[in-house]
XYZ file of C-alpha atoms in Angstrom:
583
model
C -20.707 -24.904 -8.386
C -22.297 -23.901 -11.682
C -22.381 -20.301 -12.840
C -26.119 -20.195 -12.161
C -25.643 -21.517 -8.619
C -22.843 -19.007 -8.021
C -25.124 -16.150 -9.058
C -28.035 -17.405 -6.951
C -25.719 -17.752 -3.958
C -24.725 -14.082 -4.231
C -28.367 -13.000 -4.539
C -29.823 -15.180 -1.800
C -27.060 -14.467 0.732
C -27.000 -10.687 0.184
C -23.386 -10.710 -0.980
C -23.796 -7.888 -3.474
C -22.187 -4.591 -2.421
C -22.944 -1.110 -3.763
C -20.350 1.523 -4.534
C -21.430 5.151 -4.829
C -20.144 7.815 -7.214
C -21.185 11.408 -6.468
C -22.805 13.749 -8.976
C -21.545 17.259 -8.285
C -23.586 20.442 -8.784
C -21.095 23.201 -9.543
C -23.589 26.049 -9.284
C -24.539 25.321 -5.665
C -21.253 23.523 -4.861
C -23.172 20.601 -3.399
C -23.564 16.931 -4.231
C -26.822 16.443 -6.132
C -26.859 12.673 -5.739
C -25.008 9.384 -5.889
C -25.132 6.715 -8.568
C -25.156 3.217 -7.088
C -22.856 0.739 -8.853
C -23.074 -2.899 -7.801
C -20.115 -5.239 -7.227
C -19.809 -8.884 -6.248
C -17.287 -10.015 -3.610
C -13.701 -8.959 -4.321
C -11.852 -11.649 -6.283
C -15.082 -13.500 -7.127
C -15.649 -14.544 -10.740
C -18.759 -12.325 -10.689
C -17.138 -9.327 -9.035
C -17.850 -6.869 -11.846
C -21.296 -5.819 -13.133
C -20.731 -6.757 -16.780
C -20.197 -10.392 -15.770
C -23.072 -10.322 -13.285
C -25.698 -8.979 -15.641
C -24.545 -10.969 -18.658
C -24.918 -14.203 -16.693
C -28.274 -13.097 -15.239
C -29.550 -12.435 -18.762
C -28.366 -15.845 -19.946
C -29.877 -17.662 -16.962
C -33.137 -15.669 -17.003
C -32.393 -14.310 -13.540
C -32.349 -10.657 -14.493
C -35.399 -9.756 -12.396
C -33.969 -11.451 -9.301
C -30.620 -9.746 -9.732
C -32.192 -6.337 -10.304
C -34.237 -6.569 -7.112
C -31.222 -7.717 -5.096
C -29.174 -4.801 -6.456
C -31.858 -2.255 -5.621
C -32.286 -3.655 -2.125
C -28.531 -3.538 -1.434
C -28.198 -0.026 -2.873
C -31.173 1.483 -0.993
C -30.246 -0.184 2.299
C -26.650 1.054 2.186
C -27.636 4.502 0.865
C -29.925 5.110 3.845
C -27.005 4.298 6.147
C -25.018 7.150 4.571
C -27.462 9.625 6.170
C -27.404 12.097 3.305
C -30.079 14.379 1.878
C -28.838 13.761 -1.667
C -30.632 11.727 -4.336
C -30.022 8.076 -5.197
C -29.558 7.168 -8.875
C -30.468 3.512 -9.464
C -29.494 1.755 -12.698
C -32.319 -0.300 -14.183
C -32.128 -2.493 -17.261
C -35.241 -1.395 -19.204
C -35.844 -4.923 -20.420
C -36.584 -6.150 -16.894
C -39.713 -3.999 -16.982
C -41.066 -6.271 -19.698
C -40.549 -9.420 -17.603
C -44.003 -10.625 -16.554
C -42.490 -12.246 -13.454
C -40.964 -8.958 -12.314
C -43.058 -7.761 -9.344
C -44.641 -4.341 -9.771
C -44.111 -1.740 -7.079
C -40.960 -3.441 -5.815
C -38.886 -0.238 -5.708
C -41.561 1.567 -3.694
C -41.765 -1.337 -1.238
C -37.998 -1.309 -0.790
C -37.972 2.467 -0.264
C -40.691 2.135 2.391
C -38.905 -0.798 4.011
C -35.668 1.147 4.393
C -37.218 4.567 5.030
C -36.149 6.371 1.842
C -38.633 8.848 0.370
C -39.457 7.797 -3.232
C -38.978 11.351 -4.570
C -35.269 10.998 -3.735
C -34.899 8.012 -6.088
C -34.021 8.479 -9.753
C -34.417 5.462 -12.006
C -31.649 5.394 -14.634
C -32.577 3.664 -17.883
C -29.504 2.965 -19.970
C -29.591 3.408 -23.730
C -26.986 0.641 -24.004
C -29.779 -1.914 -23.774
C -31.868 -2.150 -26.968
C -35.527 -1.344 -26.319
C -38.013 -2.660 -28.836
C -41.279 -1.952 -26.999
C -41.326 1.730 -26.100
C -45.092 1.634 -25.426
C -44.652 -0.860 -22.606
C -41.667 1.094 -21.354
C -43.666 4.333 -21.375
C -46.344 2.643 -19.268
C -43.715 1.486 -16.780
C -42.235 4.973 -16.580
C -45.664 6.470 -16.002
C -46.086 3.956 -13.176
C -42.750 5.012 -11.622
C -43.732 8.659 -11.810
C -47.112 7.958 -10.213
C -45.209 6.479 -7.259
C -43.178 9.676 -6.931
C -39.954 8.406 -8.505
C -38.055 10.381 -11.142
C -36.423 9.155 -14.343
C -33.057 9.598 -16.078
C -31.805 8.386 -19.450
C -28.289 7.051 -18.951
C -25.563 6.797 -21.622
C -27.387 9.085 -24.061
C -25.797 8.629 -27.469
C -24.472 5.122 -26.800
C -27.271 3.423 -28.745
C -29.609 4.077 -31.620
C -32.766 5.257 -29.919
C -31.670 8.112 -27.653
C -33.496 11.168 -28.924
C -36.623 9.183 -29.833
C -36.626 7.633 -26.371
C -36.033 11.029 -24.792
C -38.963 12.667 -26.573
C -41.304 9.822 -25.626
C -40.274 9.402 -21.987
C -39.706 13.084 -21.055
C -36.984 12.224 -18.479
C -36.084 14.467 -15.555
C -32.348 13.937 -16.179
C -30.223 13.069 -19.199
C -26.707 11.663 -18.762
C -24.430 12.113 -21.775
C -22.388 9.044 -22.656
C -18.669 9.028 -21.928
C -17.885 8.692 -25.654
C -19.033 12.279 -26.245
C -17.189 13.590 -23.175
C -13.802 12.031 -23.969
C -11.483 14.714 -25.419
C -14.544 16.843 -26.141
C -12.352 19.934 -26.327
C -10.639 18.624 -29.489
C -13.697 17.445 -31.416
C -16.046 19.939 -33.067
C -18.641 17.230 -33.825
C -18.816 16.169 -30.190
C -19.164 19.791 -29.099
C -22.040 20.234 -31.537
C -23.759 17.105 -30.221
C -23.410 18.173 -26.580
C -24.617 21.690 -27.361
C -27.690 20.238 -29.080
C -28.453 18.102 -26.034
C -28.184 21.155 -23.768
C -30.577 23.146 -25.955
C -33.097 20.309 -26.128
C -32.874 19.713 -22.396
C -33.760 23.306 -21.631
C -36.752 23.146 -23.940
C -37.973 19.885 -22.362
C -37.210 20.828 -18.728
C -34.621 18.084 -18.289
C -31.293 18.504 -16.511
C -28.091 17.411 -18.226
C -25.409 15.429 -16.391
C -21.993 14.951 -17.976
C -20.632 11.593 -16.861
C -17.298 9.914 -17.400
C -15.229 13.090 -16.908
C -11.581 12.067 -16.619
C -9.528 15.186 -17.329
C -9.418 18.823 -16.352
C -9.582 19.845 -20.028
C -12.884 17.966 -20.503
C -14.322 19.685 -17.454
C -13.138 23.052 -18.773
C -14.960 22.510 -22.069
C -18.162 21.355 -20.334
C -18.084 24.496 -18.228
C -17.832 26.637 -21.338
C -20.765 24.796 -22.923
C -22.936 25.556 -19.889
C -23.191 22.185 -18.104
C -22.940 22.321 -14.310
C -23.751 18.740 -13.218
C -20.671 16.488 -13.288
C -19.731 12.877 -12.639
C -16.494 11.015 -13.320
C -13.157 9.665 -12.100
C -11.592 13.137 -12.290
C -13.892 14.230 -9.467
C -14.355 11.034 -7.454
C -14.182 7.310 -8.128
C -16.978 4.966 -7.001
C -16.383 4.019 -3.357
C -18.306 2.308 -0.571
C -18.283 5.380 1.684
C -18.317 8.436 -0.585
C -17.838 12.018 0.626
C -21.240 13.406 1.594
C -20.177 16.980 0.939
C -17.580 18.327 -1.496
C -14.337 19.072 0.299
C -12.235 22.154 -0.429
C -9.942 20.132 -2.702
C -12.825 19.012 -4.911
C -14.335 22.501 -5.020
C -10.972 23.957 -6.016
C -10.475 21.304 -8.699
C -13.773 22.198 -10.324
C -13.369 25.923 -9.754
C -9.948 25.840 -11.428
C -11.524 24.458 -14.582
C -13.939 27.360 -14.878
C -12.673 30.432 -16.663
C -14.893 33.083 -15.066
C -15.300 36.643 -16.200
C -14.319 37.780 -12.709
C -17.895 38.430 -11.573
C -19.353 36.186 -8.892
C -22.761 36.055 -7.311
C -21.254 37.831 -4.275
C -21.650 41.076 -6.229
C -25.426 40.620 -6.325
C -26.162 39.355 -2.811
C -28.337 41.507 -0.565
C -28.986 41.270 3.141
C -32.415 39.892 3.951
C -34.000 38.859 7.255
C -34.696 35.165 7.693
C -37.019 33.125 9.880
C -36.651 29.653 11.447
C -38.767 26.770 10.192
C -40.730 26.770 13.477
C -42.142 30.251 12.751
C -45.938 30.222 12.800
C -47.735 30.988 9.571
C -49.592 33.989 11.016
C -46.250 35.627 11.911
C -45.045 35.204 8.324
C -48.337 36.611 7.038
C -47.850 39.723 9.174
C -44.359 40.181 7.714
C -45.696 40.076 4.159
C -48.695 42.322 4.812
C -46.573 44.943 6.592
C -44.077 45.122 3.704
C -45.699 45.164 0.255
C -42.265 44.924 -1.442
C -41.368 41.683 0.332
C -41.723 38.743 -2.050
C -39.775 35.978 -0.294
C -38.318 35.156 3.138
C -35.452 32.646 3.537
C -36.120 29.934 6.111
C -32.921 29.250 8.056
C -32.172 26.820 10.877
C -28.871 27.006 12.763
C -27.357 29.249 10.120
C -28.186 26.929 7.201
C -31.010 27.544 4.701
C -33.734 24.889 4.611
C -36.306 26.583 2.402
C -37.836 29.763 1.006
C -41.242 31.129 1.975
C -42.801 32.964 -0.958
C -45.515 35.618 -0.761
C -47.894 33.845 -3.133
C -47.785 30.642 -1.077
C -48.626 32.270 2.265
C -51.312 34.459 0.723
C -52.968 31.456 -0.919
C -52.901 29.628 2.420
C -54.943 32.362 4.088
C -57.195 33.198 1.145
C -59.956 30.730 1.984
C -62.767 31.266 4.439
C -61.156 29.052 7.051
C -57.532 29.756 6.166
C -56.643 31.636 9.334
C -58.396 29.164 11.615
C -56.743 26.176 9.944
C -53.223 27.433 9.371
C -52.446 30.415 11.595
C -50.605 28.345 14.202
C -48.968 25.896 11.797
C -45.207 26.060 11.213
C -44.131 27.663 7.927
C -42.322 24.437 7.034
C -45.766 23.220 5.912
C -45.956 25.782 3.106
C -42.376 26.838 2.302
C -40.515 25.903 -0.891
C -38.339 23.047 0.378
C -36.147 22.972 -2.683
C -35.175 26.585 -3.415
C -32.210 27.450 -5.548
C -29.153 27.813 -3.286
C -25.879 29.162 -4.679
C -22.461 29.696 -3.120
C -21.465 33.368 -3.160
C -18.208 32.663 -5.074
C -20.004 30.982 -7.988
C -19.433 32.830 -11.304
C -22.581 34.612 -12.435
C -22.579 32.972 -15.865
C -22.701 29.558 -14.184
C -25.645 30.671 -12.034
C -27.336 31.921 -15.201
C -27.048 28.415 -16.683
C -28.558 26.915 -13.556
C -31.454 29.385 -13.613
C -32.211 28.434 -17.200
C -32.089 24.738 -16.304
C -34.027 24.759 -13.041
C -36.542 27.582 -13.161
C -39.650 28.548 -15.022
C -37.870 31.847 -15.296
C -39.672 34.499 -13.272
C -37.447 37.556 -13.192
C -38.953 38.600 -9.871
C -37.987 35.379 -8.132
C -35.173 35.333 -5.627
C -32.691 32.668 -4.608
C -30.568 32.029 -1.538
C -26.833 32.760 -1.365
C -24.518 30.926 1.048
C -20.896 31.110 2.145
C -19.444 27.727 3.093
C -23.046 26.395 3.220
C -24.122 29.079 5.740
C -26.795 31.656 4.900
C -25.494 34.994 3.595
C -28.443 36.674 1.890
C -30.542 36.580 -1.262
C -30.177 37.633 -4.884
C -32.792 38.176 -7.571
C -32.983 36.665 -11.016
C -33.707 40.125 -12.394
C -30.389 41.482 -11.085
C -28.608 38.369 -12.320
C -29.956 38.704 -15.861
C -29.156 42.417 -15.907
C -25.543 41.749 -14.876
C -25.188 38.929 -17.418
C -26.307 41.311 -20.148
C -23.841 43.958 -19.009
C -20.985 41.454 -18.975
C -21.818 40.165 -22.454
C -21.912 43.687 -23.841
C -18.618 44.509 -22.154
C -16.942 41.301 -23.341
C -18.140 41.851 -26.883
C -16.838 45.410 -26.804
C -13.315 44.451 -25.738
C -12.878 40.941 -27.186
C -10.709 40.318 -30.221
C -13.163 39.536 -33.049
C -11.023 36.716 -34.487
C -10.268 34.679 -31.351
C -12.895 36.165 -28.999
C -10.150 36.385 -26.378
C -10.026 39.491 -24.154
C -8.304 42.438 -25.822
C -6.145 45.292 -24.560
C -8.586 46.871 -22.094
C -9.144 43.669 -20.054
C -5.409 42.875 -20.331
C -4.468 46.236 -18.850
C -7.197 45.930 -16.227
C -5.920 42.504 -15.101
C -2.328 43.726 -14.788
C -3.469 46.792 -12.870
C -5.443 44.605 -10.473
C -2.345 42.502 -9.674
C -0.356 45.676 -9.036
C -3.075 47.142 -6.795
C -3.361 43.912 -4.805
C 0.450 43.642 -4.397
C 0.363 40.060 -5.653
C 3.266 38.299 -7.350
C 2.448 37.549 -10.987
C 4.008 36.546 -14.269
C 3.411 37.866 -17.772
C 4.232 35.906 -20.924
C 4.228 37.678 -24.287
C 3.713 35.358 -27.310
C 4.640 36.399 -30.845
C 5.013 34.477 -34.104
C 8.296 34.472 -36.020
C 8.068 34.916 -39.816
C 4.336 35.582 -39.762
C 4.403 38.444 -42.309
C 6.042 36.383 -45.085
C 3.632 33.531 -44.311
C 0.712 35.941 -44.692
C 2.153 37.287 -47.948
C 2.522 33.815 -49.465
C -0.528 32.002 -48.110
C -2.940 34.918 -47.767
C -4.788 36.543 -44.899
C -7.406 33.814 -44.625
C -4.846 31.124 -43.814
C -2.995 33.609 -41.644
C -6.192 34.058 -39.631
C -6.463 30.278 -39.286
C -2.996 30.195 -37.743
C -3.865 32.992 -35.306
C -7.114 31.274 -34.323
C -5.232 28.037 -33.722
C -2.650 29.757 -31.514
C -5.462 31.300 -29.481
C -7.058 27.883 -29.002
C -3.685 26.364 -28.104
C -3.184 28.942 -25.351
C -6.739 28.368 -24.096
C -6.028 24.651 -23.737
C -2.613 24.916 -22.096
C -3.652 27.722 -19.725
C -7.122 26.337 -19.069
C -7.225 26.825 -15.281
C -9.168 29.862 -14.141
C -6.195 31.519 -12.412
C -4.561 32.038 -15.827
C -5.673 34.999 -17.931
C -5.279 34.576 -21.700
C -5.511 37.701 -23.866
C -5.091 38.626 -27.524
C -3.220 41.910 -27.968
C -3.852 41.911 -31.714
C -2.435 40.378 -34.895
C -0.159 37.484 -33.926
C 0.570 38.822 -30.427
C -0.893 37.129 -27.333
C -0.358 37.374 -23.605
C -0.927 35.250 -20.509
C -1.036 36.636 -16.976
C -0.675 34.173 -14.118
C 0.182 33.948 -10.432
C 3.837 32.998 -10.021
C 4.121 29.181 -9.925
C 6.803 26.595 -10.670
C 4.414 24.831 -13.073
C 4.207 27.866 -15.370
C 7.566 27.043 -16.987
C 6.267 23.626 -18.039
C 3.271 25.271 -19.689
C 5.438 27.606 -21.786
C 7.572 24.680 -22.911
C 4.397 22.718 -23.674
C 3.191 25.555 -25.923
C 6.477 25.446 -27.852
C 6.340 21.644 -28.202
C 2.731 21.571 -29.345
C 3.274 24.487 -31.709
C 6.235 22.764 -33.371
C 4.343 19.472 -33.643
C 1.424 20.971 -35.572
C 2.577 24.114 -37.367
C 3.753 22.208 -40.460
C 0.137 21.314 -41.221
C -0.421 24.928 -42.271
C 2.075 24.577 -45.162
C 2.014 22.876 -48.529
C 3.808 19.547 -48.888
C 6.604 21.179 -50.891
C 7.216 23.885 -48.275
C 7.159 21.289 -45.512
C 9.798 19.274 -47.306
C 12.255 22.137 -47.830
C 11.542 23.728 -44.414
C 11.265 27.281 -45.762
C 9.171 29.504 -48.018
C 10.138 32.059 -50.648
C 8.798 35.576 -50.103
C 9.810 39.203 -50.570
C 11.857 40.706 -47.761
C 11.554 44.312 -46.551
C 13.609 45.567 -49.519
C 11.436 43.724 -52.037
C 14.059 41.059 -52.773
C 13.141 37.348 -52.882
C 14.433 35.553 -49.810
C 14.107 32.318 -47.894
C 12.117 32.422 -44.652
C 12.003 29.568 -42.117
C 8.667 28.061 -41.116
C 6.631 29.798 -38.428
C 7.967 29.721 -34.904
C 6.626 30.975 -31.602
C 8.653 33.317 -29.383
C 7.725 33.645 -25.708
C 9.114 36.334 -23.437
C 8.393 35.808 -19.738
C 8.765 38.362 -16.933
C 7.905 38.521 -13.240
C 7.327 42.252 -12.584
C 8.214 43.747 -9.235
C 4.739 44.833 -8.163
C 6.187 47.342 -5.688
C 8.348 49.163 -8.241
C 6.156 48.985 -11.346
C 3.845 51.979 -11.308
C 1.335 50.896 -13.938
C 0.575 48.401 -16.666
C 2.734 50.529 -18.976
C 5.833 49.498 -17.000
C 4.815 45.855 -17.182
C 4.118 46.091 -20.915
C 7.602 47.515 -21.501
C 9.171 44.631 -19.577
C 7.169 42.014 -21.474
C 7.918 43.590 -24.864
C 11.648 43.588 -24.118
C 11.544 39.916 -23.066
C 9.620 39.007 -26.231
C 12.199 40.830 -28.349
C 14.960 38.775 -26.755
C 13.044 35.545 -27.463
C 12.606 36.489 -31.138
C 16.354 36.957 -31.554
C 16.761 33.174 -31.528
C 14.955 32.954 -34.932
C 13.110 29.795 -33.879
C 10.501 28.728 -31.344
C 11.963 29.621 -27.973
C 11.279 30.909 -24.457
C 13.238 33.730 -22.869
C 12.925 34.055 -19.091
C 13.840 37.605 -18.196
C 15.433 38.491 -14.853
C 14.488 42.154 -15.188
C 11.680 43.087 -12.839
C 11.152 46.812 -13.312
C 11.726 49.162 -16.282
C 14.747 51.074 -15.006
C 16.859 47.951 -15.474
C 16.168 47.841 -19.196
C 18.991 50.332 -19.782
C 21.506 48.076 -18.039
C 23.062 45.117 -19.822
């Protein structure tokens, strides 16, 4: 059988199978949609999409293959019985094929019973596009049918931003190249930040795809992206999870370094109505309470929409409004796609989502859930006020060099552990021989070293349950729940410090492994290269009365670590201050 016949056999006999990879929305802790990825039969020479589409292009069967892929994807997606969106990959060049039937996607959606507004057409930038006018016409046609558009692999080709500005997509997916090890590459960070800023100006949502590590997810969180896709979260599978399980939620939550404030602090009780409520009943609720601006619509404990004052008032404003709509269910007029946020979502993440999804009206309200069940509402005005307060507070107490939390938040975190009677661990980090280094190389290079150490600690202790603080100068601290994995992190800090610290010295000083500087008496002396000393303690939270006790323990452990005159960890067995006198 020829390659062409093999391809036709797969198409004609419906032997193409879709896999689905979820796109996770961190702000609402839901699955936004699924990208369909087509495969041939397992073990077949055309099992993988690169081979399939390359052969289809060569044999001028691209249109036939595209239609077969869409049919298989839509048919299987409907069987999943999910309310999420379907992301369909489309080679833009097929739109220029005169033999490609127009309206085929709409016909398939009608055939299988999938509403067109739930379909997002992904146009990949990996395929060169030389006729953007024709493409723009095709996109306009898709939009007229109710479909939405995404640019896939943004940054993989040469035309991305030009294409973006011309097509005005609803979604933009950043190419894996810019996601890979993003946390280590300033240029990539700058690119991603630019995309985020442009997206907000053009009302497009940004999806980070190809996420493969926790560190990448951590950096994306810090940049303000909340839509994620990648192997780290879920691989493409035939039967994907329809809702994020607790393991997936925890994995993403652990990558977010929150300020401690969640949306739970802003939630307010608010009465709700079922979707079968008649419009005249809702009108009476609004007219009897002039302060009421929105009513959550909830069925069986789960929110399905939001009824807003302006919508119900407009419904009854006409001459025949009451006669026509009084006995209609509110589902006819409610906002069916309100913003819904889990109550444990950090407020800064919700702020990012508001900026992405709303024409910001500070008087608007959104729904808050707990484990997908209705809890109450919160207002954008309260959210923005709290964000401002947090930023002012963080700026007030952050170290200006590293922007890490300073002494006040450090003491507050320790005090909270003591009040909650929770087992915790404090590590005190200090640099050996930093003063002579500063004397020889100057304060500017000394600041570079301190900044690097701060970034190193951020990377190693990236999970949200670790607190990283900067006491001042070359002194840092981490505060963590007690865990066996903590020891590995301290050793990792030492290893990574030793591997890179030489780069902060001249070639001559690297070669002789010491520098010449004045000692405390003013005499010239040899000083070894910088080292990092780490003192680790597990305070007894019953017997330590305050953060002062814990600070004394940590300082003593750090002093013991520094006695080794090289990079080292000292794990102290002392758990409360009274034992410091014993030895």
